[in-house]
């Protein structure tokens, strides 16, 4: 989604925010400094891995409390609206955060005040070791909840780059043109363990029949994405020139 954001647009995220921070234009070196608690870090060494903030690139913060940045993002979007700024706010969250009461409250306020905000939901079907079916009713719909609050929704396969790009383009155009909130839900799957770079099949919290799927997803996704974005001229060439973000009218 950062392809369609300017430096003056804002983003907030969860405690798993490293990729979001870098995508928004964050500095890799400053992020690593932050991991080590160094003053040169993007949060001056005060936040560590889970509490990144860098106003230089419009990354307004990340916290370790589930759902905590959702209402903060509403406040950022309200500030943009009151300041008559032509900018938008994106808040990244997992499907687990949609089970928090503050999610419903924030949807309601965003709809009521017509805030320029995108609720960006990454649904990987698991919260720690709990699958959806033990946490949510099987007819519960995240997009349906947003629509019940009068909020436009967009959805797609989070494992397909072309779908993600199309959905994000439509969503950002909607917020900029209508100056109203929207929600994106991207379906994906946890490829590796809950915390760390390894497999956790030995914990047996996921069906064995799913193992070939998410093993293949973990092994092949990188080459697939690289091939796609190369074909679409979305990555730098050999000259090392930075990616040019497309203009959104």
Coordinates of C-alpha atoms in Angstrom, one line a residue:
X1 CA 0.0 0.0 0.0
X2 CA 3.0 2.3 0.5
X3 CA 3.3 2.5 -3.3
X4 CA 0.2 4.7 -3.2
X5 CA 1.2 6.8 -0.2
X6 CA 3.2 10.1 -0.1
X7 CA 5.7 11.0 2.6
X8 CA 3.0 13.2 4.2
X9 CA 0.5 10.4 4.5
X10 CA 0.6 8.6 7.8
X11 CA 0.9 5.0 8.9
X12 CA 0.5 3.2 12.2
X13 CA 1.1 -0.5 12.9
X14 CA 1.3 -3.4 15.3
X15 CA 4.3 -4.8 17.2
X16 CA 5.1 -6.7 14.0
X17 CA 5.8 -3.5 12.1
X18 CA 9.3 -3.9 10.6
X19 CA 8.1 -4.5 7.1
X20 CA 5.5 -1.7 7.4
X21 CA 8.1 0.7 8.6
X22 CA 10.5 0.0 5.8
X23 CA 7.8 0.1 3.2
X24 CA 6.7 3.5 4.4
X25 CA 10.2 4.8 3.7
X26 CA 11.8 4.0 7.1
X27 CA 15.6 3.8 7.4
X28 CA 16.9 0.2 7.7
X29 CA 20.1 1.4 9.6
X30 CA 18.1 3.4 12.1
X31 CA 15.7 0.5 12.6
X32 CA 18.6 -1.8 13.5
X33 CA 20.1 0.8 15.8
X34 CA 16.7 0.8 17.5
X35 CA 16.7 -2.9 18.0
X36 CA 19.9 -2.4 20.0
X37 CA 18.5 0.5 22.1
X38 CA 21.0 2.9 20.5
X39 CA 20.3 6.6 20.5
X40 CA 20.8 6.6 16.7
X41 CA 17.6 4.5 16.4
X42 CA 14.4 5.8 14.8
X43 CA 12.8 5.9 18.3
X44 CA 16.1 7.2 19.9
X45 CA 16.6 3.8 21.4
X46 CA 13.6 4.2 23.7
X47 CA 11.2 1.9 21.8
X48 CA 13.0 -1.2 20.7
X49 CA 11.7 -3.7 18.2
X50 CA 8.0 -3.4 19.0
X51 CA 7.7 0.4 19.3
X52 CA 9.0 2.0 16.1
X53 CA 8.2 5.6 15.3
X54 CA 9.8 7.8 12.6
X55 CA 8.0 11.1 11.8
X56 CA 10.5 11.8 9.0
X57 CA 8.8 9.2 6.8
X58 CA 5.2 9.5 8.3
X59 CA 5.4 6.4 10.4
X60 CA 3.5 7.6 13.4
X61 CA 4.1 4.6 15.7
X62 CA 3.6 1.0 16.6
X63 CA 2.7 -0.6 19.9
X64 CA 2.7 -4.1 21.4
X65 CA -0.9 -3.9 22.7
X66 CA -3.3 -5.7 20.4
X67 CA -5.5 -3.1 18.7
X68 CA -3.9 -0.2 20.5
X69 CA -3.0 1.9 17.4
X70 CA -6.4 1.7 15.9
X71 CA -8.0 4.6 17.9
X72 CA -4.7 6.5 17.7
X73 CA -4.9 6.3 13.9
X74 CA -8.4 7.7 14.1
X75 CA -6.9 10.7 16.0
X76 CA -4.2 11.2 13.4
X77 CA -6.8 11.1 10.6
X78 CA -9.0 13.5 12.5
X79 CA -6.1 15.9 12.8
X80 CA -5.6 15.7 9.0
X81 CA -9.2 16.5 8.4
X82 CA -9.3 19.4 10.9
X83 CA -6.1 20.8 9.3
X84 CA -7.7 20.5 5.8
X85 CA -4.7 18.5 4.7
X86 CA -5.1 16.3 1.6
X87 CA -3.5 13.3 3.2
X88 CA -4.6 9.9 4.5
X89 CA -3.8 7.6 7.4
X90 CA -3.3 3.8 7.2
X91 CA -3.5 1.6 10.3
X92 CA -2.2 -2.0 9.9
X93 CA -3.8 -4.7 12.1
X94 CA -4.3 -8.4 12.2
X95 CA -7.6 -10.2 12.2
X96 CA -7.2 -10.8 15.9
X97 CA -7.4 -7.1 16.6
X98 CA -10.9 -7.0 15.0
X99 CA -12.1 -9.0 18.1
X100 CA -11.2 -6.0 20.3
X101 CA -14.0 -3.6 21.3
X102 CA -11.9 -0.6 20.2
X103 CA -12.1 -1.9 16.6
X104 CA -15.9 -1.4 16.5
X105 CA -15.6 2.0 18.3
X106 CA -13.0 3.2 15.8
X107 CA -15.1 2.0 12.8
X108 CA -18.1 3.9 14.2
X109 CA -16.1 7.1 14.8
X110 CA -14.3 7.0 11.4
X111 CA -17.7 6.6 9.6
X112 CA -19.4 9.2 11.7
X113 CA -16.7 11.8 11.2
X114 CA -15.8 10.7 7.6
X115 CA -12.2 10.3 8.5
X116 CA -9.5 9.8 5.7
X117 CA -8.4 6.5 7.1
X118 CA -7.7 2.9 5.8
X119 CA -8.1 0.0 8.2
X120 CA -5.6 -2.5 6.7
X121 CA -6.4 -6.0 8.0
X122 CA -3.9 -8.9 7.4
X123 CA -5.9 -12.0 8.0
X124 CA -3.6 -15.0 8.5
X125 CA -6.2 -17.1 10.3
X126 CA -4.3 -17.5 13.6
X127 CA -3.9 -15.5 16.8
X128 CA -0.9 -17.0 18.6
X129 CA -2.0 -20.7 18.4
X130 CA -5.8 -20.2 18.1
X131 CA -7.4 -20.6 14.7
X132 CA -10.4 -18.6 13.6
X133 CA -13.0 -21.2 14.4
X134 CA -12.3 -21.1 18.2
X135 CA -12.3 -17.3 18.2
X136 CA -15.0 -16.1 15.8
X137 CA -18.4 -17.4 14.7
X138 CA -18.1 -19.1 11.3
X139 CA -20.5 -16.5 9.7
X140 CA -18.6 -13.5 11.1
X141 CA -17.3 -11.3 8.4
X142 CA -14.8 -8.6 9.0
X143 CA -15.8 -6.7 5.8
X144 CA -19.4 -7.2 6.8
X145 CA -18.8 -5.5 10.1
X146 CA -17.2 -2.5 8.4
X147 CA -20.0 -2.3 5.9
X148 CA -22.5 -2.3 8.7
X149 CA -20.9 0.9 9.9
X150 CA -21.3 2.4 6.4
X151 CA -17.6 1.9 5.5
X152 CA -16.5 0.8 2.0
X153 CA -14.5 -2.4 1.9
X154 CA -12.0 -4.1 -0.4
X155 CA -10.6 -7.6 -0.2
X156 CA -8.2 -9.8 -1.9
X157 CA -5.7 -12.6 -1.8
X158 CA -2.7 -11.4 0.2
X159 CA -0.4 -13.9 -1.4
X160 CA -0.9 -12.6 -4.9
X161 CA 1.0 -9.4 -5.6
X162 CA -1.2 -8.3 -8.4
X163 CA -4.3 -8.5 -6.3
X164 CA -2.7 -6.7 -3.4
X165 CA -1.6 -3.8 -5.7
X166 CA -5.0 -3.5 -7.4
X167 CA -6.9 -3.5 -4.0
X168 CA -4.5 -0.9 -2.5
X169 CA -4.8 1.3 -5.5
X170 CA -8.6 1.3 -5.4
X171 CA -8.7 1.8 -1.6
X172 CA -6.4 4.8 -1.6
X173 CA -8.2 6.4 -4.5
X174 CA -11.5 5.9 -2.7
X175 CA -10.3 7.7 0.4
X176 CA -8.7 10.5 -1.5
X177 CA -11.6 11.2 -3.8
X178 CA -14.5 10.5 -1.4
X179 CA -12.6 11.7 1.7
X180 CA -14.2 8.8 3.6
X181 CA -12.8 5.7 5.4
X182 CA -12.5 2.3 4.0
X183 CA -11.3 -1.2 5.1
X184 CA -9.0 -3.6 3.3
X185 CA -8.9 -7.3 4.2
X186 CA -6.2 -9.4 2.7
X187 CA -6.4 -13.2 3.3
X188 CA -3.0 -14.9 3.8
X189 CA -1.6 -17.7 5.9
X190 CA 1.1 -18.0 8.6
X191 CA 4.0 -19.7 6.8
X192 CA 6.4 -20.2 9.8
X193 CA 6.2 -20.2 13.6
X194 CA 4.3 -17.6 15.6
X195 CA 7.6 -16.0 16.8
X196 CA 10.7 -16.7 14.8
X197 CA 12.0 -17.9 11.5
X198 CA 11.5 -21.6 12.0
X199 CA 8.7 -24.1 11.4
X200 CA 6.5 -25.1 14.3
X201 CA 4.7 -28.2 12.9
X202 CA 5.7 -30.1 16.1
X203 CA 3.2 -28.0 18.1
X204 CA 0.3 -29.6 16.1
X205 CA -2.0 -26.6 16.3
X206 CA -2.5 -26.5 12.6
X207 CA -4.0 -29.3 10.5
X208 CA -1.4 -31.6 9.0
X209 CA -3.3 -31.4 5.6
X210 CA -2.3 -27.7 5.5
X211 CA 1.4 -28.3 5.9
X212 CA 2.3 -28.8 2.2
X213 CA 0.4 -25.6 1.4
X214 CA 2.1 -23.2 3.8
X215 CA 5.5 -24.9 3.4
X216 CA 5.3 -24.2 -0.4
X217 CA 4.0 -20.7 0.3
X218 CA 7.1 -20.0 2.5
X219 CA 9.5 -21.4 0.0
X220 CA 8.2 -19.9 -3.2
X221 CA 6.6 -16.6 -2.4
X222 CA 9.8 -14.6 -2.7
X223 CA 10.6 -15.7 -6.2
X224 CA 7.0 -15.2 -7.2
X225 CA 6.9 -11.6 -6.0
X226 CA 10.3 -10.7 -7.4
X227 CA 9.2 -12.0 -10.8
X228 CA 5.9 -10.1 -10.7
X229 CA 7.3 -6.7 -9.6
X230 CA 10.1 -7.0 -12.1
X231 CA 7.6 -7.5 -15.0
X232 CA 5.7 -4.5 -13.8
X233 CA 8.8 -2.3 -13.4
X234 CA 8.1 -1.9 -9.7
X235 CA 11.7 -2.5 -8.5
X236 CA 14.9 -0.5 -9.1
X237 CA 17.0 -1.4 -12.1
X238 CA 20.8 -2.0 -12.0
X239 CA 21.5 1.7 -11.6
X240 CA 20.1 1.5 -8.0
X241 CA 17.6 4.3 -8.6
X242 CA 14.8 4.3 -6.1
X243 CA 11.3 3.0 -6.8
X244 CA 9.0 5.7 -8.2
X245 CA 5.7 5.7 -6.5
X246 CA 2.8 6.1 -9.1
X247 CA 0.7 9.2 -8.9
X248 CA -2.9 8.8 -7.7
X249 CA -5.3 11.2 -9.2

